[in-house]
Coordinates of C-alpha atoms in Angstrom, one line a residue:
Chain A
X511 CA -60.2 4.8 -16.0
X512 CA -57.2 6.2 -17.6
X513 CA -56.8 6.2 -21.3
X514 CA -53.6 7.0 -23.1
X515 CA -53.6 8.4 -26.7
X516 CA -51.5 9.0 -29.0
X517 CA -51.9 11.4 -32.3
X518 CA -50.5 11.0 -35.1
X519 CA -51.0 7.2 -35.3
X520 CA -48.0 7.7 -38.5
X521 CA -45.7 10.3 -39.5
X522 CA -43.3 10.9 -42.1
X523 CA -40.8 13.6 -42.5
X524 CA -37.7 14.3 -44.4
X525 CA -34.8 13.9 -42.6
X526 CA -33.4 17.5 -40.6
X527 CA -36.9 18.5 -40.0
X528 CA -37.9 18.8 -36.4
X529 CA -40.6 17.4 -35.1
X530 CA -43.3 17.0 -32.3
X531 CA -45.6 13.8 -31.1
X532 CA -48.4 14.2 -28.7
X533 CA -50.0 12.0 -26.2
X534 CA -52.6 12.7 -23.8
X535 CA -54.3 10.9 -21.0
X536 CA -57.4 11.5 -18.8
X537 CA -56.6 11.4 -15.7
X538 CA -53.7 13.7 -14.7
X539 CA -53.3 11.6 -11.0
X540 CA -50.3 10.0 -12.8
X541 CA -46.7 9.4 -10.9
X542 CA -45.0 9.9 -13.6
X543 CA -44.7 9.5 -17.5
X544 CA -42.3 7.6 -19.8
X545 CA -41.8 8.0 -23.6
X546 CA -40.6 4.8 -25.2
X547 CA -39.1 3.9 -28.8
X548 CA -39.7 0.5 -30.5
X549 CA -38.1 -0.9 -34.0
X550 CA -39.7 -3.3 -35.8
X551 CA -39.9 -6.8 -33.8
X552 CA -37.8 -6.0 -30.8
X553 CA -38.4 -4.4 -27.2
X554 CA -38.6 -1.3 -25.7
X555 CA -36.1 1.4 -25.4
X556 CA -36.7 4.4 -22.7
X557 CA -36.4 7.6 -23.8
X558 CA -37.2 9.7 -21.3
X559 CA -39.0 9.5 -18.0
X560 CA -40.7 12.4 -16.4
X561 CA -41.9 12.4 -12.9
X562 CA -45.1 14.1 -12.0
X563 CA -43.1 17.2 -10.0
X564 CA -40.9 17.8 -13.3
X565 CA -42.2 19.9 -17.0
X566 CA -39.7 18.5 -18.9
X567 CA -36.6 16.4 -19.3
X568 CA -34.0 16.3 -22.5
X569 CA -31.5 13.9 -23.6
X570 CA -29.6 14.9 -26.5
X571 CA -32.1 16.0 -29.5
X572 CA -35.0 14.8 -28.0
X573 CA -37.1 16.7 -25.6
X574 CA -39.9 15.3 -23.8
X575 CA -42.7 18.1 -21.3
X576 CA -45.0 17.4 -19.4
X577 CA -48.7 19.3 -18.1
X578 CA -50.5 17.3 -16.2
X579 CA -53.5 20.0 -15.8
X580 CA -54.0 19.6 -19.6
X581 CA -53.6 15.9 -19.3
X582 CA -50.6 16.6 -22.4
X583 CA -47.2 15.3 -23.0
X584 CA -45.3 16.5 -26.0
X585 CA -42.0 14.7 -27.5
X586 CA -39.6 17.2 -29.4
X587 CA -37.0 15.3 -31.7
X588 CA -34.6 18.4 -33.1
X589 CA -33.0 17.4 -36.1
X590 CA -34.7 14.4 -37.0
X591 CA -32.3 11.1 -39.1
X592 CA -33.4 8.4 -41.0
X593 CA -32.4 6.5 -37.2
X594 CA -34.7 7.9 -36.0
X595 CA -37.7 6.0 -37.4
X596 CA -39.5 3.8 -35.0
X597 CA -42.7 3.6 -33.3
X598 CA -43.0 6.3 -30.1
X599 CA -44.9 4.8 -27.2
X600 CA -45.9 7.0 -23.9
X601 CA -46.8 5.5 -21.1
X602 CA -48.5 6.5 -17.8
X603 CA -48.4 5.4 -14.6
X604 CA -51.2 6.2 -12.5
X605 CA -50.6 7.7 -8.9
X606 CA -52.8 5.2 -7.5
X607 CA -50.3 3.3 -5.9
X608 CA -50.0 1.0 -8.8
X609 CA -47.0 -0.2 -10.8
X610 CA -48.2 -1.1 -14.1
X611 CA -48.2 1.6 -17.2
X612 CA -51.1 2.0 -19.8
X613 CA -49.6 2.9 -22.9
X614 CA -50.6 4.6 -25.6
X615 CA -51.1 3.1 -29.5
X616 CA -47.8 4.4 -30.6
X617 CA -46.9 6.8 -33.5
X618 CA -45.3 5.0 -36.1
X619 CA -42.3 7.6 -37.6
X620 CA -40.6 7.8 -40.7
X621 CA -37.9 10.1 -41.7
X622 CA -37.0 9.9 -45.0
X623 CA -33.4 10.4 -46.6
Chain B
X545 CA -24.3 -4.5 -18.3
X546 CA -26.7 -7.2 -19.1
X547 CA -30.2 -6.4 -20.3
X548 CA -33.1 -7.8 -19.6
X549 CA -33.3 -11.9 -21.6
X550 CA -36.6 -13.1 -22.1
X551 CA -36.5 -17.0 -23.5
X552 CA -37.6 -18.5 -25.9
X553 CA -37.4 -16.0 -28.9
X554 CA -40.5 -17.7 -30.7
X555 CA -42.6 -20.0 -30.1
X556 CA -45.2 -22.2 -31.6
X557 CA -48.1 -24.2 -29.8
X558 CA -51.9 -25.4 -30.6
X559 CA -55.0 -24.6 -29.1
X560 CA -55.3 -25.7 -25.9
X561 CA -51.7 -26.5 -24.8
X562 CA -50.0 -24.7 -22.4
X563 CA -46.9 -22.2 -22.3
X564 CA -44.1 -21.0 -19.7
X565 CA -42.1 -18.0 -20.7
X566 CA -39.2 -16.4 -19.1
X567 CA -38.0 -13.2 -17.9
X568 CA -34.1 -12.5 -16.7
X569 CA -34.2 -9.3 -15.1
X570 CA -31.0 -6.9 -15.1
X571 CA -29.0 -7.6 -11.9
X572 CA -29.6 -5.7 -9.3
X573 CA -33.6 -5.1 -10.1
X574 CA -36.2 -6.4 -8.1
X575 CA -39.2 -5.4 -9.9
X576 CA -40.4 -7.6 -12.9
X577 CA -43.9 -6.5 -15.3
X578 CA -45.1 -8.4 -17.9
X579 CA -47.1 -6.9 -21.0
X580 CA -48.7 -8.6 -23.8
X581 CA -48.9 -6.4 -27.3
X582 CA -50.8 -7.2 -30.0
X583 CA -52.0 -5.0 -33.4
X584 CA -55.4 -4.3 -32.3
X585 CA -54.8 -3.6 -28.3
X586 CA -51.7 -2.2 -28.2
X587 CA -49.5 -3.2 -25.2
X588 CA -51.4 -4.3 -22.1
X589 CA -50.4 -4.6 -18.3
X590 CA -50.3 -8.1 -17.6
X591 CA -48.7 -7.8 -13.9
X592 CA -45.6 -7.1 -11.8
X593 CA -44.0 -8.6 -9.1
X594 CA -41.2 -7.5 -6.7
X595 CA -39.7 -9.9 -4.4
X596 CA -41.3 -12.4 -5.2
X597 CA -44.9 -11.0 -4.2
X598 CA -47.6 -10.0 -7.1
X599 CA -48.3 -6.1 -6.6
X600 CA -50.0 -5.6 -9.6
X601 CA -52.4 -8.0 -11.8
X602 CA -53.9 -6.7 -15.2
X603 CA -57.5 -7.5 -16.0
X604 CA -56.9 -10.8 -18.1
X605 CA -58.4 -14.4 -17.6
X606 CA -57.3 -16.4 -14.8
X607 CA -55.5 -18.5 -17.5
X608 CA -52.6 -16.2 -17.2
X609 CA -50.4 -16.6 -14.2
X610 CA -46.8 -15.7 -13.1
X611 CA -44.0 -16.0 -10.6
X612 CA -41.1 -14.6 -8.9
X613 CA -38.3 -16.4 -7.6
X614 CA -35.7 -15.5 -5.2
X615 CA -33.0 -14.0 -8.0
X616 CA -35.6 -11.9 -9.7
X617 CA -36.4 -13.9 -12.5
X618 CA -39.7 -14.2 -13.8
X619 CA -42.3 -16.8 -14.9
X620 CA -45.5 -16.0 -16.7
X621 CA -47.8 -19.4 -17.9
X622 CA -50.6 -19.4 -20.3
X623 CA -52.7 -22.8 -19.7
X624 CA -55.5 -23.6 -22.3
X625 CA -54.2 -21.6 -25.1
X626 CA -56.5 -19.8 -27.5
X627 CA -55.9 -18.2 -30.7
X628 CA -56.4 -14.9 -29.6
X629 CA -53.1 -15.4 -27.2
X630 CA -51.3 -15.3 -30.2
X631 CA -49.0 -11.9 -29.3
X632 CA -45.7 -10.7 -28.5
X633 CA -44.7 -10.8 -24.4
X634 CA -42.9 -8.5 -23.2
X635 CA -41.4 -8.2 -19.5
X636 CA -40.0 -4.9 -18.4
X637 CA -37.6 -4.6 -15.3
X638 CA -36.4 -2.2 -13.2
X639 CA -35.3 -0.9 -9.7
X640 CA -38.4 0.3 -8.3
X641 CA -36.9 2.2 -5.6
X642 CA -39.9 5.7 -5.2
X643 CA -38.6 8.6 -5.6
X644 CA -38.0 10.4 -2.3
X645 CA -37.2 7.1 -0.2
X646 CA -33.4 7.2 0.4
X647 CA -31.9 5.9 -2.4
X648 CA -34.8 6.7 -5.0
X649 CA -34.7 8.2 -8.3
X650 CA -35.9 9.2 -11.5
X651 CA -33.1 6.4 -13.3
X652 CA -34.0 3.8 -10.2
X653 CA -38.0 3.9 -12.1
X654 CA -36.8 3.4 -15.7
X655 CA -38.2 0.5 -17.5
X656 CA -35.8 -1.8 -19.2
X657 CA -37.2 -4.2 -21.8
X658 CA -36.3 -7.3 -23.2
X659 CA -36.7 -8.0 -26.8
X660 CA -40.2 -9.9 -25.8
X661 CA -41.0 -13.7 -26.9
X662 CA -43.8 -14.1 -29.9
X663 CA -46.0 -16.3 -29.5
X664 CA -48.4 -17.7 -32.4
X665 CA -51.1 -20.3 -31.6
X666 CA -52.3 -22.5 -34.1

């Protein structure tokens, strides 16, 4: 059974600092991997998706890898605002055929001014 | 573009009413999940349809159903409503083409949220 998690649960940083969040997950049959950003009461935003082929993907200061063998995804924010505090979800999607995603609890991020 | 519109916002009901949400997918995606997030279990995998057919069901009661209709838009019903229901609902869309089929993606798999509907049961 795959089990996403997520360390730290909470982070806070002042703001220009850069800045890494982990997740990891047990089974490494995944088809691919998304990292996610949620403010307080709303939805989900995608951040970056990474298909199982790829290491890594980047979208402006944010930089998301992938290694499946460790069962590890890291998300790099360079640079780090007082916007950019949220809660960081990854999410897996098993290989298995299946079209759902198992999240992880979320690290809950504040950069301070 | 429009993004994904789940109605209503909030909602309030009793213990053992039932409750229809609603998920308006962006146009032009077929595939539809549902997820149900709460503080102690995180978000979970209710299920997903595309084109109108159920690919996927999460491992909740059988009080927890949903639909697809032709446009895409989705249904999810709670019947017998229990306290513990009490969450926020998210559905997710997207276009759900693999990638390597001929038109597939990495962007074509991207999950687009709506800004879910939060339920509380009294």
């Amino acid at each position: 059974k795959q089990e996403v998690t997520q360390i730290p649960a909470a982070l806070s940083v002042p703001e220009g600092e850069n800045l890494v969040l982990n997740c990891s997950f047990t089974d490494s049959a995944i088809y691919n991997l998304q990292w996610f950003r949620q403010d307080p009461g709303k939805g989900l935003t995608s951040l970056l998706l990474i298909q199982s082929s790829q290491r890594e993907q980047t979208s402006g200061r944010l930089n998301a890898s992938l290694d499946k063998s460790s069962g590890r995804s890291t998300l790099y924010i360079a640079a780090s605002q007082p916007g950019d505090s949220a809660t960081y979800l990854c999410a897996v999607r098993p290989a298995s055929g299946t079209y759902k995603y198992i999240f992880g609890t979320g690290t809950r991020l504040k950069v301070l001014a | 573009k429009a993004g994904v519109t789940q109605t209503p916002r909030y909602l309030i009901k009793t213990r053992g009413q039932q409750v229809t949400l609603s998920c308006s997918p962006i146009s032009g995606h077929r595939s539809v999940s549902w997820y149900q997030q709460t503080p102690g279990q995180g978000l979970q995998f209710l299920f997903e349809y595309f084109s109108e057919t159920q690919r996927n069901k999460g491992n909740f009661p059988g009080r927890f159903s949903g639909r697809q209709f032709s446009n895409s838009r989705s249904e999810m019903n709670v019947s017998t409503l229990e306290l513990g229901d009490s969450a926020l609902y998210l559905c997710a869309s997207s276009y759900s083409v693999p990638v390597g089929l001929a038109g597939g993606n990495i962007a074509k798999n991207i999950q687009y949220f709506g800004a879910g509907t939060r339920l509380s049961v009294l």
